């Protein structure tokens, strides 16, 4: 078996343990301590985060999307495949090293998506972009941390608590979609979305996007039109 090798490390703003980029053949893994945050073989649910969201805003003539978390680029790449030329996509990535990896050792995974003229890569916290928006976005896609319960940064919880969800509601246009990816279920999250004013749907999906493999969760929360 081909052994894993360490390609690089990246500091997370605010301190704490650094992220590690590992490679085994053509497979990549991003880890935090003993936890694997993402793996290039298991990207079906990240792609579904984009396709499920875009399907619900297809009537928008010039959709504006905000993606929280670049990761390995699978969500961005999937969104660009189904969006038209008038779309505009902002990707907020907090960790500069992750952006460098997407343009360097993992460039094959994201393809030409980072250079797409529809895309703006924002190095910074998606929380600030959401807080500054008022009826700005047709969709906000959050693949930040491992879901509604933060793993890499406790401050990520501010995206998913009641106040954070109300802020996201305000940032969306009427009929807009907040989509949240999670590696695990959270029975308290859908009721919290509804309390913030959203119509919420919970979708279970395989990590591979096909049968077999771990189950991930995507919440699709819609601001009423």
Coordinates of C-alpha atoms in Angstrom, one line a residue:
X1 CA 0.0 0.0 0.0
X2 CA 1.2 3.5 -0.8
X3 CA 2.0 5.3 2.4
X4 CA 0.6 8.8 3.3
X5 CA 3.1 11.6 3.1
X6 CA 2.8 15.1 4.6
X7 CA 2.7 17.8 1.9
X8 CA 2.2 20.9 4.0
X9 CA 0.7 22.4 7.1
X10 CA -1.4 25.6 7.4
X11 CA -2.1 27.7 10.5
X12 CA -5.7 28.4 11.4
X13 CA -6.2 32.1 12.2
X14 CA -6.9 32.5 15.9
X15 CA -4.4 29.8 16.9
X16 CA -4.8 26.1 17.7
X17 CA -3.5 23.0 16.0
X18 CA -2.5 23.5 12.3
X19 CA -4.2 21.8 9.4
X20 CA -2.2 19.1 7.6
X21 CA -2.4 18.3 3.9
X22 CA -1.6 14.6 3.3
X23 CA -1.2 12.8 0.0
X24 CA -1.2 9.1 -1.0
X25 CA -0.9 8.6 -4.7
X26 CA -3.6 10.8 -6.3
X27 CA -5.6 10.9 -3.0
X28 CA -5.5 14.0 -0.7
X29 CA -6.6 14.3 2.8
X30 CA -6.9 17.4 5.1
X31 CA -6.6 16.6 8.8
X32 CA -6.8 18.4 12.1
X33 CA -5.1 16.3 14.7
X34 CA -6.5 12.8 14.5
X35 CA -9.6 14.0 12.6
X36 CA -9.9 13.9 8.9
X37 CA -11.8 17.0 7.7
X38 CA -12.0 16.1 4.1
X39 CA -10.8 13.5 1.6
X40 CA -10.6 13.8 -2.2
X41 CA -12.2 10.3 -2.7
X42 CA -15.3 11.3 -0.7
X43 CA -16.8 14.4 -2.3
X44 CA -20.3 13.5 -3.4
X45 CA -22.0 15.3 -0.6
X46 CA -19.9 18.4 -1.1
X47 CA -21.0 18.4 -4.8
X48 CA -24.6 17.8 -3.7
X49 CA -24.5 20.9 -1.5
X50 CA -24.0 22.9 -4.7
X51 CA -26.4 21.1 -7.0
X52 CA -29.3 20.9 -4.5
X53 CA -29.0 24.6 -3.7
X54 CA -28.6 25.7 -7.4
X55 CA -31.7 23.7 -8.4
X56 CA -33.8 25.8 -6.0
X57 CA -32.7 29.1 -7.3
X58 CA -32.6 28.3 -11.0
X59 CA -35.3 31.0 -11.7
X60 CA -32.9 33.8 -10.6
X61 CA -31.6 35.5 -13.8
X62 CA -28.2 36.5 -12.3
X63 CA -27.8 34.5 -9.1
X64 CA -25.4 35.5 -6.5
X65 CA -23.9 32.8 -4.3
X66 CA -21.7 32.9 -1.2
X67 CA -19.8 29.7 -0.4
X68 CA -18.3 29.5 3.1
X69 CA -15.3 27.2 2.9
X70 CA -13.2 26.4 -0.2
X71 CA -12.0 23.1 1.0
X72 CA -10.9 21.0 -1.9
X73 CA -13.0 23.0 -4.3
X74 CA -15.6 20.4 -5.1
X75 CA -18.6 22.5 -4.1
X76 CA -17.4 25.5 -6.1
X77 CA -16.7 23.3 -9.2
X78 CA -20.1 21.7 -9.0
X79 CA -21.9 25.1 -8.7
X80 CA -20.1 26.5 -11.7
X81 CA -21.1 23.5 -13.8
X82 CA -24.8 24.3 -13.4
X83 CA -24.8 28.1 -13.2
X84 CA -25.1 30.4 -16.2
X85 CA -22.7 33.1 -17.3
X86 CA -24.5 35.8 -15.4
X87 CA -23.9 34.1 -12.0
X88 CA -21.5 35.5 -9.5
X89 CA -19.9 33.3 -6.8
X90 CA -17.9 34.6 -3.8
X91 CA -15.9 31.9 -1.9
X92 CA -14.8 32.9 1.6
X93 CA -11.9 30.8 3.0
X94 CA -10.5 31.7 6.3
X95 CA -7.2 29.7 6.1
X96 CA -4.8 31.2 3.5
X97 CA -3.0 27.8 3.2
X98 CA -6.1 26.1 1.9
X99 CA -6.3 28.6 -0.9
X100 CA -2.6 28.0 -1.7
X101 CA -3.2 24.3 -1.7
X102 CA -6.1 24.7 -4.1
X103 CA -3.8 26.6 -6.5
X104 CA -0.8 24.3 -5.9
X105 CA -0.7 20.6 -5.0
X106 CA -4.5 20.2 -5.3
X107 CA -5.0 22.3 -8.5
X108 CA -6.2 19.3 -10.4
X109 CA -9.2 18.9 -8.1
X110 CA -10.6 22.4 -8.6
X111 CA -9.6 22.6 -12.2
X112 CA -10.0 26.1 -13.7
X113 CA -12.7 27.1 -11.2
X114 CA -10.6 29.4 -9.2
X115 CA -9.7 31.4 -12.3
X116 CA -13.4 31.5 -13.6
X117 CA -14.4 35.1 -14.2
X118 CA -17.6 34.4 -12.3
X119 CA -15.6 33.7 -9.1
X120 CA -14.2 35.9 -6.4
X121 CA -12.0 34.2 -3.8
X122 CA -12.2 36.1 -0.5
X123 CA -9.5 35.4 2.1
X124 CA -11.4 35.9 5.4
X125 CA -14.2 34.9 7.6
X126 CA -17.5 34.2 5.9
X127 CA -19.2 35.4 9.1
X128 CA -18.2 39.0 8.3
X129 CA -19.5 38.8 4.8
X130 CA -22.9 37.4 5.9
X131 CA -23.2 40.1 8.6
X132 CA -22.5 42.9 6.1
X133 CA -25.1 41.7 3.6
X134 CA -28.8 42.7 3.3
X135 CA -30.9 40.8 0.8
X136 CA -27.7 40.3 -1.2
X137 CA -27.5 36.5 -2.0
X138 CA -29.7 34.0 -3.7
X139 CA -27.9 31.2 -1.9
X140 CA -25.4 30.9 1.0
X141 CA -23.6 27.5 1.1
X142 CA -21.8 26.7 4.3
X143 CA -19.3 23.9 4.5
X144 CA -17.5 25.4 7.4
X145 CA -16.0 23.0 10.0
X146 CA -17.7 19.6 10.4
X147 CA -21.2 21.0 10.7
X148 CA -23.3 22.9 13.2
X149 CA -21.1 21.9 16.1
X150 CA -17.6 23.5 15.5
X151 CA -14.6 21.3 15.5
X152 CA -11.7 23.4 14.2
X153 CA -12.8 26.8 15.7
X154 CA -15.3 27.3 18.5
X155 CA -16.2 30.7 16.9
X156 CA -17.7 28.8 13.9
X157 CA -20.6 28.1 16.2
X158 CA -21.7 31.7 15.6
X159 CA -22.7 30.7 12.1
X160 CA -25.2 28.1 13.4
X161 CA -26.6 29.5 16.6
X162 CA -30.0 31.4 16.6
X163 CA -28.4 34.8 16.1
X164 CA -26.2 33.6 13.2
X165 CA -29.1 32.0 11.4
X166 CA -31.2 35.2 11.7
X167 CA -28.2 37.1 10.2
X168 CA -28.1 34.6 7.3
X169 CA -31.9 35.1 6.8
X170 CA -31.3 38.8 6.5
X171 CA -28.4 38.3 4.0
X172 CA -30.6 36.3 1.6
X173 CA -33.0 37.6 -1.0
X174 CA -36.6 36.5 -0.7
X175 CA -36.8 32.9 -1.8
X176 CA -33.1 32.5 -1.2
X177 CA -31.5 29.4 0.2
X178 CA -29.2 28.7 3.1
X179 CA -27.6 25.3 2.6
X180 CA -25.5 23.7 5.4
X181 CA -23.2 20.6 5.1
X182 CA -22.5 18.4 8.1
X183 CA -20.6 15.2 8.7
X184 CA -23.2 14.1 11.3
X185 CA -26.9 14.6 12.2
X186 CA -28.0 17.2 14.7
X187 CA -31.6 16.9 15.8
X188 CA -31.6 20.4 17.2
X189 CA -30.6 22.2 14.1
X190 CA -33.7 22.0 11.8
X191 CA -35.9 23.4 14.6
X192 CA -33.4 26.2 15.1
X193 CA -33.6 27.0 11.3
X194 CA -37.4 27.1 11.4
X195 CA -37.4 29.3 14.5
X196 CA -35.1 31.7 12.5
X197 CA -37.9 32.0 9.9
X198 CA -36.7 29.4 7.3
X199 CA -38.6 26.5 5.8
X200 CA -36.1 23.7 6.5
X201 CA -35.5 20.3 4.8
X202 CA -33.0 17.8 6.1
X203 CA -31.4 15.5 3.4
X204 CA -29.2 12.5 4.1
X205 CA -26.7 11.7 1.5
X206 CA -23.8 9.3 1.1
X207 CA -20.3 10.9 1.2
X208 CA -19.6 9.4 -2.2
X209 CA -22.8 10.6 -3.7
X210 CA -23.7 7.0 -4.5
X211 CA -24.6 3.9 -2.5
X212 CA -22.3 2.9 0.3
X213 CA -20.0 4.9 2.5
X214 CA -20.6 7.3 5.3
X215 CA -23.8 9.3 5.5
X216 CA -23.6 13.1 5.6
X217 CA -26.4 15.6 6.2
X218 CA -27.4 18.7 4.1
X219 CA -29.9 21.1 5.4
X220 CA -31.7 23.2 2.8
X221 CA -33.3 26.2 4.5
X222 CA -35.4 28.6 2.3
X223 CA -36.3 32.2 3.1
X224 CA -40.0 32.5 2.2
X225 CA -40.7 34.4 -1.0

